[in-house]
Amino acid sequence: MLQTICRPLSRCFGRRNGDGLMWHMDLKPHATGDFSIAVVQANSRLEDQSQVFTSPLGTYVGVYDGHGGPEASRFVNNNLFSHLHKLASEQGGLSADVIRKAIDATEEDFLHFVKNTWPKSPGIASVGSCCLVGAISGDVLYVANLGDSRAVLGRRDSGRGSQPVVAERLSRDHNVAEEDIRKELVALHPDDSHIVVYTRGVWRVKGIIQVSRSIGDVYLKKPEFSRDPLFQQFAAPVPLKRPVMTAEPSIHIRKLRPQDMFLIFASDGLWEQLSDQAAVEIVFQNPRVGIAKRLVRAALSEAAKKREMRYDDIKKIEKGIRRHFHDDITVIVIYLDTTQSTRLRGTGVDCTSSPIDIFSYNSDESDEIKALT
C-alpha cells in the first residue's frame, strides 16, 4: 500500500522550470509544519531520487544519491519506505532499530535484484546509492545516513553567538575525503596498504570510489562479483579478498527543542557548493515559498562563479555536459513549527516524490513517467 502511495503521481509533481532541468515544489504541509523540494539534473540520467512521506503519526524524508547509474537510487526510492512502514507497524513504532532493519532489508532486496540481473547486465554490480533518511515522530528526530548526503538543522542562537541562526550537522559524511573516515578504513583493513588511495585529485576507496558506505556497489561488498570474469571484462576492478564497503548506517537521534526551526536534507551536490552555515542563513533570511529552489539556485550560482560564469550561463548547458560543472542536486527543507502532535494539519497519508528524470518530465517525452500518471 505504502509503495503505491509513493508512486510519483502527476498530482504530486511540482512545477517545471524554464531551463528544462529543474523541478520544484514550492510549499506543502506535513504533520508539524511545511516542506519544500527542489531538484536540478546534471547527469544524462537523473541519479538523485527523493521523497517525503507524511501522516498524522510523523514525517519521513528520503534523499537517495545514486552513482554509476540511476538503478540503485530508484530501487531505494521504491522500496525503503515500504520496509520502514511495515517494520514500524510490526514493532510498535519507530526506533533506530526499525530504521536500521529497513535499510538492511532494502540492501538485501537490491542484492537479490543484482544477482538476478547481472548475468545479462554485469554493470549492475557497480551501481550504488547513498541513502539519507529522516523521520520525525512526536518530538523525536531520527537521521540515518549512508554516504555523503547530509542533514543540517537550523536553530535559533541561544544568544551567546553573533549569528541569529546556527547550523547543526546531524549526519556523518561517509566520504574518504574526511580524515576520520580514512582512519576508520585503515583500522578495519590493517593488512591492506591500498585500502585508501589518492588518485585523480581525490582520496578513493581502493582507488575506485569516494564513499565508504552505500546501498548497492555489490562488487565492493561481495568479492565473488569482483573476481568473476564476466564482471572483470566489464569494469576490470581491483579483485577483493573481502568487503571494503558496508551498508551499516550512522544513526543520530535528537529530541526536538523550541529553538529548532527547520531541517535541510540534501545530496552532496548542494554541500559541494554551500557550507552548512551559508545554507541555513539562506533559509532563515528568505520566505518559505520556493525556499528549496532558492537553495538550489544559490548552489548553481556558486558553481557558475567558480568557472567565471553566470547563473544564466549554467542554465543553458544541457544534461550530461552540465555534470562537468555541478552534480545532480536535491534539496528538501522541512520547517518545524511545533513538536506537539495535537497540532497536526490533517489526517491523511501522502507521499511526494520527485520525478524519475527531470529532462523527460519537462519535455513530456518519457513513456516511463507517463505510465505512472
C-alpha positions as a Markdown table, in Angstrom:
| # | Residue | x | y | z |
|---|---|---|---|---|
| 1 | Met | 0.0 | 0.0 | 0.0 |
| 2 | Leu | 2.7 | 2.5 | 1.0 |
| 3 | Gln | 4.7 | 1.8 | -2.2 |
| 4 | Thr | 1.6 | 2.7 | -4.2 |
| 5 | Ile | 1.1 | 5.9 | -2.3 |
| 6 | Cys | 4.7 | 6.9 | -3.0 |
| 7 | Arg | 4.4 | 6.5 | -6.8 |
| 8 | Pro | 5.2 | 9.8 | -8.4 |
| 9 | Leu | 1.6 | 10.6 | -9.5 |
| 10 | Ser | 1.0 | 13.7 | -11.5 |
| 11 | Arg | -0.7 | 15.4 | -8.6 |
| 12 | Cys | 2.5 | 15.0 | -6.6 |
| 13 | Phe | 4.7 | 16.7 | -9.2 |
| 14 | Gly | 5.8 | 20.2 | -8.6 |
| 15 | Arg | 6.5 | 22.9 | -11.2 |
| 16 | Arg | 8.6 | 22.7 | -14.3 |
| 17 | Asn | 11.4 | 25.2 | -14.7 |
| 18 | Gly | 12.3 | 27.1 | -17.9 |
| 19 | Asp | 15.7 | 25.6 | -18.3 |
| 20 | Gly | 14.2 | 22.1 | -18.6 |
| 21 | Leu | 16.5 | 20.6 | -15.9 |
| 22 | Met | 14.9 | 21.8 | -12.7 |
| 23 | Trp | 11.8 | 20.6 | -10.8 |
| 24 | His | 10.4 | 22.1 | -7.6 |
| 25 | Met | 7.5 | 22.0 | -5.2 |
| 26 | Asp | 7.3 | 25.4 | -3.5 |
| 27 | Leu | 5.5 | 24.5 | -0.3 |
| 28 | Lys | 3.3 | 21.7 | 1.0 |
| 29 | Pro | 2.1 | 20.9 | 4.6 |
| 30 | His | 3.4 | 18.0 | 6.7 |
| 31 | Ala | 2.4 | 16.9 | 10.2 |
| 32 | Thr | 4.0 | 19.8 | 12.1 |
| 33 | Gly | 4.9 | 22.4 | 9.5 |
| 34 | Asp | 5.6 | 22.9 | 5.8 |
| 35 | Phe | 8.2 | 21.4 | 3.4 |
| 36 | Ser | 9.7 | 22.4 | 0.1 |
| 37 | Ile | 11.6 | 20.3 | -2.5 |
| 38 | Ala | 13.8 | 21.2 | -5.5 |
| 39 | Val | 15.9 | 19.1 | -7.8 |
| 40 | Val | 18.2 | 20.0 | -10.7 |
| 41 | Gln | 19.6 | 17.5 | -13.1 |
| 42 | Ala | 23.2 | 17.4 | -14.3 |
| 43 | Asn | 23.7 | 13.8 | -15.4 |
| 44 | Ser | 22.3 | 12.4 | -18.6 |
| 45 | Arg | 20.0 | 10.3 | -16.4 |
| 46 | Leu | 19.0 | 11.7 | -13.1 |
| 47 | Glu | 20.8 | 9.8 | -10.4 |
| 48 | Asp | 19.1 | 11.6 | -7.4 |
| 49 | Gln | 15.8 | 10.4 | -6.1 |
| 50 | Ser | 13.8 | 11.8 | -3.2 |
| 51 | Gln | 10.5 | 11.5 | -1.4 |
| 52 | Val | 8.6 | 12.9 | 1.6 |
| 53 | Phe | 6.0 | 10.7 | 3.3 |
| 54 | Thr | 3.6 | 12.5 | 5.6 |
| 55 | Ser | 0.9 | 11.1 | 8.0 |
| 56 | Pro | -0.6 | 12.2 | 11.3 |
| 57 | Leu | 1.9 | 9.9 | 13.1 |
| 58 | Gly | 5.0 | 11.5 | 11.6 |
| 59 | Thr | 7.0 | 12.8 | 8.7 |
| 60 | Tyr | 9.6 | 10.8 | 6.8 |
| 61 | Val | 12.2 | 12.1 | 4.4 |
| 62 | Gly | 14.4 | 10.2 | 1.9 |
| 63 | Val | 17.3 | 11.5 | -0.3 |
| 64 | Tyr | 19.0 | 8.9 | -2.4 |
| 65 | Asp | 22.0 | 9.9 | -4.4 |
| 66 | Gly | 23.0 | 7.3 | -6.9 |
| 67 | His | 26.3 | 6.7 | -8.6 |
| 68 | Gly | 27.2 | 4.5 | -11.6 |
| 69 | Gly | 23.7 | 4.9 | -12.8 |
| 70 | Pro | 20.1 | 5.6 | -11.5 |
| 71 | Glu | 19.1 | 2.0 | -10.9 |
| 72 | Ala | 20.1 | 1.8 | -7.2 |
| 73 | Ser | 18.6 | 5.1 | -6.2 |
| 74 | Arg | 15.3 | 4.3 | -8.0 |
| 75 | Phe | 15.2 | 0.9 | -6.3 |
| 76 | Val | 15.7 | 2.5 | -2.8 |
| 77 | Asn | 13.0 | 5.1 | -3.6 |
| 78 | Asn | 10.6 | 2.3 | -4.5 |
| 79 | Asn | 11.3 | 0.0 | -1.6 |
| 80 | Leu | 12.8 | 1.6 | 1.6 |
| 81 | Phe | 9.6 | 3.3 | 2.9 |
| 82 | Ser | 7.6 | 0.1 | 2.5 |
| 83 | His | 10.0 | -1.7 | 4.7 |
| 84 | Leu | 10.1 | 1.2 | 7.2 |
| 85 | His | 6.3 | 1.3 | 7.4 |
| 86 | Lys | 6.0 | -2.5 | 7.7 |
| 87 | Leu | 8.6 | -2.8 | 10.4 |
| 88 | Ala | 7.3 | 0.2 | 12.4 |
| 89 | Ser | 3.8 | -1.4 | 12.4 |
| 90 | Glu | 5.1 | -4.7 | 13.5 |
| 91 | Gln | 7.4 | -3.4 | 16.3 |
| 92 | Gly | 5.0 | -0.9 | 17.7 |
| 93 | Gly | 6.5 | 2.3 | 16.4 |
| 94 | Leu | 9.6 | 4.0 | 15.0 |
| 95 | Ser | 13.1 | 3.4 | 16.5 |
| 96 | Ala | 16.7 | 3.3 | 15.5 |
| 97 | Asp | 16.5 | -0.5 | 15.2 |
| 98 | Val | 13.5 | -0.2 | 12.9 |
| 99 | Ile | 15.3 | 2.2 | 10.6 |
| 100 | Arg | 18.4 | 0.0 | 10.6 |
| 101 | Lys | 16.4 | -3.1 | 9.7 |
| 102 | Ala | 14.6 | -1.3 | 6.9 |
| 103 | Ile | 17.9 | -0.2 | 5.4 |
| 104 | Asp | 19.3 | -3.7 | 5.8 |
| 105 | Ala | 16.2 | -5.2 | 4.1 |
| 106 | Thr | 16.5 | -2.8 | 1.2 |
| 107 | Glu | 20.1 | -3.7 | 0.8 |
| 108 | Glu | 19.3 | -7.4 | 0.8 |
| 109 | Asp | 16.5 | -6.8 | -1.8 |
| 110 | Phe | 18.9 | -4.9 | -4.0 |
| 111 | Leu | 21.5 | -7.7 | -3.8 |
| 112 | His | 18.8 | -10.2 | -4.9 |
| 113 | Phe | 18.0 | -7.9 | -7.8 |
| 114 | Val | 21.6 | -7.7 | -8.8 |
| 115 | Lys | 22.1 | -11.4 | -8.6 |
| 116 | Asn | 19.1 | -11.9 | -11.0 |
| 117 | Thr | 20.2 | -9.1 | -13.3 |
| 118 | Trp | 23.9 | -9.2 | -13.6 |
| 119 | Pro | 24.3 | -12.3 | -16.0 |
| 120 | Lys | 22.7 | -10.1 | -18.7 |
| 121 | Ser | 23.9 | -6.7 | -17.3 |
| 122 | Pro | 27.1 | -7.2 | -15.3 |
| 123 | Gly | 27.4 | -3.4 | -14.9 |
| 124 | Ile | 24.6 | -3.5 | -12.3 |
| 125 | Ala | 27.1 | -4.8 | -9.8 |
| 126 | Ser | 28.9 | -1.5 | -9.8 |
| 127 | Val | 25.7 | 0.7 | -9.3 |
| 128 | Gly | 25.1 | 2.1 | -5.8 |
| 129 | Ser | 23.3 | 4.8 | -3.9 |
| 130 | Cys | 23.9 | 7.0 | -0.9 |
| 131 | Cys | 20.9 | 6.9 | 1.4 |
| 132 | Leu | 19.8 | 9.7 | 3.8 |
| 133 | Val | 16.6 | 9.1 | 5.8 |
| 134 | Gly | 15.0 | 11.4 | 8.3 |
| 135 | Ala | 12.0 | 10.6 | 10.5 |
| 136 | Ile | 10.1 | 12.9 | 12.9 |
| 137 | Ser | 7.9 | 11.1 | 15.4 |
| 138 | Gly | 6.4 | 13.3 | 18.0 |
| 139 | Asp | 9.2 | 15.4 | 19.4 |
| 140 | Val | 12.0 | 12.9 | 18.3 |
| 141 | Leu | 14.1 | 13.2 | 15.2 |
| 142 | Tyr | 15.9 | 10.3 | 13.7 |
| 143 | Val | 18.5 | 10.7 | 11.0 |
| 144 | Ala | 20.1 | 7.7 | 9.3 |
| 145 | Asn | 22.8 | 8.0 | 6.7 |
| 146 | Leu | 24.9 | 6.0 | 4.3 |
| 147 | Gly | 27.3 | 8.0 | 2.1 |
| 148 | Asp | 27.7 | 11.8 | 1.9 |
| 149 | Ser | 24.3 | 13.3 | 1.6 |
| 150 | Arg | 23.7 | 15.5 | 4.6 |
| 151 | Ala | 21.1 | 16.6 | 7.1 |
| 152 | Val | 21.6 | 20.0 | 8.7 |
| 153 | Leu | 19.4 | 21.6 | 11.4 |
| 154 | Gly | 18.8 | 25.4 | 11.6 |
| 155 | Arg | 18.2 | 26.6 | 15.1 |
| 156 | Arg | 17.9 | 29.9 | 16.9 |
| 157 | Asp | 21.1 | 31.0 | 18.6 |
| 158 | Ser | 21.0 | 30.9 | 22.3 |
| 159 | Gly | 22.2 | 34.4 | 22.5 |
| 160 | Arg | 25.9 | 33.6 | 23.1 |
| 161 | Gly | 26.9 | 34.0 | 19.5 |
| 162 | Ser | 26.7 | 36.6 | 16.8 |
| 163 | Gln | 24.5 | 34.7 | 14.4 |
| 164 | Pro | 20.7 | 34.7 | 14.7 |
| 165 | Val | 20.7 | 31.1 | 13.3 |
| 166 | Val | 23.1 | 28.3 | 13.9 |
| 167 | Ala | 23.8 | 25.3 | 11.7 |
| 168 | Glu | 24.0 | 21.9 | 13.4 |
| 169 | Arg | 25.0 | 18.9 | 11.3 |
| 170 | Leu | 23.0 | 15.8 | 12.1 |
| 171 | Ser | 24.7 | 13.3 | 9.8 |
| 172 | Arg | 28.2 | 11.9 | 9.2 |
| 173 | Asp | 29.8 | 12.2 | 5.7 |
| 174 | His | 31.0 | 8.7 | 4.9 |
| 175 | Asn | 33.4 | 10.0 | 2.3 |
| 176 | Val | 37.2 | 9.3 | 2.4 |
| 177 | Ala | 37.8 | 13.0 | 1.8 |
| 178 | Glu | 37.3 | 13.1 | 5.6 |
| 179 | Glu | 40.4 | 12.1 | 7.5 |
| 180 | Asp | 38.4 | 10.3 | 10.2 |
| 181 | Ile | 36.8 | 8.1 | 7.6 |
| 182 | Arg | 40.2 | 7.2 | 6.1 |
| 183 | Lys | 41.5 | 6.3 | 9.5 |
| 184 | Glu | 38.4 | 4.2 | 10.1 |
| 185 | Leu | 39.0 | 2.2 | 6.9 |
| 186 | Val | 42.7 | 1.8 | 7.6 |
| 187 | Ala | 41.9 | 0.5 | 11.1 |
| 188 | Leu | 39.4 | -2.0 | 9.6 |
| 189 | His | 41.9 | -3.2 | 7.0 |
| 190 | Pro | 45.3 | -3.1 | 8.6 |
| 191 | Asp | 46.8 | -5.6 | 6.1 |
| 192 | Asp | 45.7 | -3.6 | 3.1 |
| 193 | Ser | 48.1 | -0.7 | 2.3 |
| 194 | His | 45.9 | 0.3 | -0.7 |
| 195 | Ile | 42.5 | 0.4 | 1.1 |
| 196 | Val | 42.5 | 4.2 | 0.5 |
| 197 | Val | 44.4 | 5.6 | -2.4 |
| 198 | Tyr | 44.9 | 9.3 | -3.5 |
| 199 | Thr | 44.2 | 9.3 | -7.2 |
| 200 | Arg | 42.8 | 11.8 | -9.8 |
| 201 | Gly | 43.0 | 14.6 | -7.2 |
| 202 | Val | 40.9 | 12.9 | -4.5 |
| 203 | Trp | 41.0 | 10.1 | -2.0 |
| 204 | Arg | 39.2 | 6.9 | -3.1 |
| 205 | Val | 38.4 | 3.5 | -1.5 |
| 206 | Lys | 40.7 | 1.1 | -3.4 |
| 207 | Gly | 41.3 | 3.9 | -5.8 |
| 208 | Ile | 37.7 | 3.5 | -7.1 |
| 209 | Ile | 35.0 | 5.3 | -5.1 |
| 210 | Gln | 34.9 | 8.1 | -2.6 |
| 211 | Val | 32.0 | 7.0 | -0.3 |
| 212 | Ser | 32.6 | 4.2 | 2.2 |
| 213 | Arg | 29.0 | 3.2 | 2.8 |
| 214 | Ser | 26.1 | 2.8 | 0.5 |
| 215 | Ile | 23.3 | 0.6 | -0.8 |
| 216 | Gly | 24.5 | -1.4 | -3.7 |
| 217 | Asp | 28.1 | -1.3 | -5.0 |
| 218 | Val | 27.9 | -5.1 | -4.7 |
| 219 | Tyr | 31.3 | -5.7 | -6.4 |
| 220 | Leu | 32.9 | -3.9 | -3.4 |
| 221 | Lys | 30.9 | -5.9 | -0.8 |
| 222 | Lys | 30.8 | -9.4 | -2.3 |
| 223 | Pro | 34.3 | -10.4 | -3.5 |
| 224 | Glu | 32.8 | -13.2 | -5.7 |
| 225 | Phe | 31.5 | -10.4 | -8.0 |
| 226 | Ser | 34.8 | -8.6 | -8.4 |
| 227 | Arg | 36.6 | -11.8 | -9.2 |
| 228 | Asp | 34.1 | -13.1 | -11.7 |
| 229 | Pro | 35.5 | -13.0 | -15.3 |
| 230 | Leu | 32.2 | -11.7 | -16.6 |
| 231 | Phe | 32.4 | -8.6 | -14.4 |
| 232 | Gln | 36.1 | -8.1 | -14.9 |
| 233 | Gln | 35.5 | -7.9 | -18.6 |
| 234 | Phe | 33.1 | -5.1 | -18.0 |
| 235 | Ala | 34.9 | -3.0 | -15.4 |
| 236 | Ala | 38.3 | -4.5 | -14.7 |
| 237 | Pro | 38.0 | -3.7 | -10.9 |
| 238 | Val | 40.6 | -4.5 | -8.3 |
| 239 | Pro | 39.9 | -8.1 | -7.2 |
| 240 | Leu | 38.9 | -8.1 | -3.5 |
| 241 | Lys | 39.7 | -10.6 | -0.7 |
| 242 | Arg | 36.9 | -9.3 | 1.5 |
| 243 | Pro | 34.3 | -6.5 | 1.5 |
| 244 | Val | 35.6 | -2.9 | 1.6 |
| 245 | Met | 32.2 | -1.1 | 1.8 |
| 246 | Thr | 29.2 | -1.6 | 4.1 |
| 247 | Ala | 25.5 | -0.7 | 4.3 |
| 248 | Glu | 25.6 | -0.1 | 8.0 |
| 249 | Pro | 24.1 | 3.4 | 8.6 |
| 250 | Ser | 25.1 | 6.0 | 11.1 |
| 251 | Ile | 22.0 | 6.9 | 13.1 |
| 252 | His | 21.6 | 10.1 | 15.0 |
| 253 | Ile | 18.7 | 10.6 | 17.5 |
| 254 | Arg | 17.8 | 14.0 | 18.7 |
| 255 | Lys | 14.9 | 15.4 | 20.8 |
| 256 | Leu | 13.5 | 18.5 | 19.1 |
| 257 | Arg | 13.5 | 21.7 | 21.0 |
| 258 | Pro | 11.6 | 25.0 | 20.8 |
| 259 | Gln | 14.6 | 26.8 | 19.2 |
| 260 | Asp | 14.8 | 24.2 | 16.3 |
| 261 | Met | 13.4 | 25.9 | 13.3 |
| 262 | Phe | 14.0 | 23.8 | 10.2 |
| 263 | Leu | 15.9 | 20.9 | 8.6 |
| 264 | Ile | 17.7 | 20.7 | 5.3 |
| 265 | Phe | 18.2 | 17.3 | 3.7 |
| 266 | Ala | 20.3 | 17.4 | 0.6 |
| 267 | Ser | 22.5 | 15.4 | -1.7 |
| 268 | Asp | 26.2 | 16.3 | -1.7 |
| 269 | Gly | 25.6 | 18.3 | -4.9 |
| 270 | Leu | 24.4 | 21.1 | -2.6 |
| 271 | Trp | 27.1 | 20.8 | 0.0 |
| 272 | Glu | 29.9 | 20.9 | -2.6 |
| 273 | Gln | 28.8 | 24.5 | -3.3 |
| 274 | Leu | 27.4 | 25.8 | 0.1 |
| 275 | Ser | 28.6 | 25.4 | 3.7 |
| 276 | Asp | 26.2 | 24.3 | 6.4 |
| 277 | Gln | 26.0 | 27.8 | 7.8 |
| 278 | Ala | 25.5 | 29.5 | 4.4 |
| 279 | Ala | 22.6 | 27.2 | 3.7 |
| 280 | Val | 20.8 | 27.7 | 7.0 |
| 281 | Glu | 21.2 | 31.5 | 6.7 |
| 282 | Ile | 19.6 | 31.4 | 3.2 |
| 283 | Val | 16.6 | 29.6 | 4.7 |
| 284 | Phe | 16.4 | 31.8 | 7.7 |
| 285 | Gln | 16.5 | 35.1 | 5.7 |
| 286 | Asn | 14.0 | 34.2 | 3.0 |
| 287 | Pro | 10.3 | 33.4 | 2.6 |
| 288 | Arg | 9.2 | 29.8 | 2.9 |
| 289 | Val | 7.6 | 29.6 | -0.5 |
| 290 | Gly | 10.1 | 28.2 | -3.0 |
| 291 | Ile | 12.9 | 28.0 | -0.4 |
| 292 | Ala | 14.3 | 24.7 | -1.7 |
| 293 | Lys | 14.5 | 26.2 | -5.2 |
| 294 | Arg | 16.3 | 29.2 | -3.8 |
| 295 | Leu | 19.0 | 26.9 | -2.2 |
| 296 | Val | 19.5 | 25.1 | -5.5 |
| 297 | Arg | 19.9 | 28.3 | -7.4 |
| 298 | Ala | 22.4 | 29.6 | -4.8 |
| 299 | Ala | 24.4 | 26.4 | -5.3 |
| 300 | Leu | 24.3 | 26.8 | -9.1 |
| 301 | Ser | 25.4 | 30.4 | -8.8 |
| 302 | Glu | 28.4 | 29.3 | -6.8 |
| 303 | Ala | 29.2 | 26.6 | -9.3 |
| 304 | Ala | 29.0 | 29.2 | -12.1 |
| 305 | Lys | 31.2 | 31.6 | -10.2 |
| 306 | Lys | 33.9 | 29.0 | -9.9 |
| 307 | Arg | 34.0 | 28.9 | -13.7 |
| 308 | Glu | 33.8 | 32.7 | -14.0 |
| 309 | Met | 30.3 | 32.3 | -15.4 |
| 310 | Arg | 26.8 | 33.5 | -14.5 |
| 311 | Tyr | 23.8 | 31.5 | -13.4 |
| 312 | Asp | 22.1 | 32.2 | -16.8 |
| 313 | Asp | 25.1 | 30.6 | -18.5 |
| 314 | Ile | 24.8 | 27.4 | -16.4 |
| 315 | Lys | 21.1 | 27.2 | -17.3 |
| 316 | Lys | 21.9 | 26.9 | -21.0 |
| 317 | Ile | 24.2 | 23.9 | -20.5 |
| 318 | Glu | 22.5 | 20.6 | -21.4 |
| 319 | Lys | 22.3 | 17.5 | -19.2 |
| 320 | Gly | 25.4 | 15.3 | -19.3 |
| 321 | Ile | 27.6 | 18.2 | -20.2 |
| 322 | Arg | 26.4 | 20.1 | -17.2 |
| 323 | Arg | 27.9 | 17.3 | -14.9 |
| 324 | His | 31.3 | 18.9 | -15.6 |
| 325 | Phe | 30.1 | 22.0 | -13.8 |
| 326 | His | 28.0 | 20.6 | -10.9 |
| 327 | Asp | 26.3 | 17.4 | -9.7 |
| 328 | Asp | 22.6 | 16.5 | -9.6 |
| 329 | Ile | 21.3 | 18.4 | -6.6 |
| 330 | Thr | 18.3 | 17.5 | -4.4 |
| 331 | Val | 17.2 | 19.8 | -1.5 |
| 332 | Ile | 14.3 | 19.2 | 0.9 |
| 333 | Val | 13.6 | 21.8 | 3.6 |
| 334 | Ile | 11.4 | 20.7 | 6.5 |
| 335 | Tyr | 10.0 | 23.5 | 8.7 |
| 336 | Leu | 9.4 | 22.6 | 12.4 |
| 337 | Asp | 6.6 | 24.8 | 13.5 |
| 338 | Thr | 5.7 | 22.7 | 16.5 |
| 339 | Thr | 6.5 | 19.3 | 18.1 |
| 340 | Gln | 3.1 | 18.9 | 19.6 |
| 341 | Ser | 1.1 | 16.1 | 17.9 |
| 342 | Thr | -2.2 | 17.8 | 18.8 |
| 343 | Arg | -1.5 | 20.4 | 16.2 |
| 344 | Leu | -1.3 | 18.0 | 13.2 |
| 345 | Arg | -2.5 | 19.6 | 10.0 |
| 346 | Gly | -4.6 | 16.7 | 8.7 |
| 347 | Thr | -5.4 | 13.0 | 9.0 |
| 348 | Gly | -4.4 | 11.8 | 5.6 |
| 349 | Val | -1.4 | 9.9 | 4.3 |
| 350 | Asp | 0.5 | 11.3 | 1.4 |
| 351 | Cys | 3.8 | 10.8 | -0.4 |
| 352 | Thr | 5.5 | 13.3 | -2.6 |
| 353 | Ser | 8.3 | 12.0 | -4.9 |
| 354 | Ser | 10.5 | 13.9 | -7.3 |
| 355 | Pro | 10.3 | 12.9 | -11.0 |
| 356 | Ile | 12.3 | 9.9 | -12.2 |
| 357 | Asp | 14.0 | 12.1 | -14.8 |
| 358 | Ile | 13.5 | 15.8 | -14.9 |
| 359 | Phe | 14.5 | 16.3 | -18.5 |
| 360 | Ser | 12.0 | 13.7 | -19.7 |
| 361 | Tyr | 9.3 | 15.1 | -17.4 |
| 362 | Asn | 9.8 | 18.6 | -18.6 |
| 363 | Ser | 9.8 | 17.6 | -22.2 |
| 364 | Asp | 6.8 | 15.2 | -22.0 |
| 365 | Glu | 8.9 | 12.5 | -23.7 |
| 366 | Ser | 9.1 | 9.8 | -21.1 |
| 367 | Asp | 6.8 | 6.8 | -21.6 |
| 368 | Glu | 8.0 | 5.5 | -18.2 |
| 369 | Ile | 6.8 | 8.6 | -16.4 |
| 370 | Lys | 3.5 | 8.8 | -18.4 |
| 371 | Ala | 2.8 | 5.2 | -17.4 |
| 372 | Leu | 2.9 | 6.2 | -13.8 |
| 373 | Thr | 0.4 | 9.1 | -14.1 |
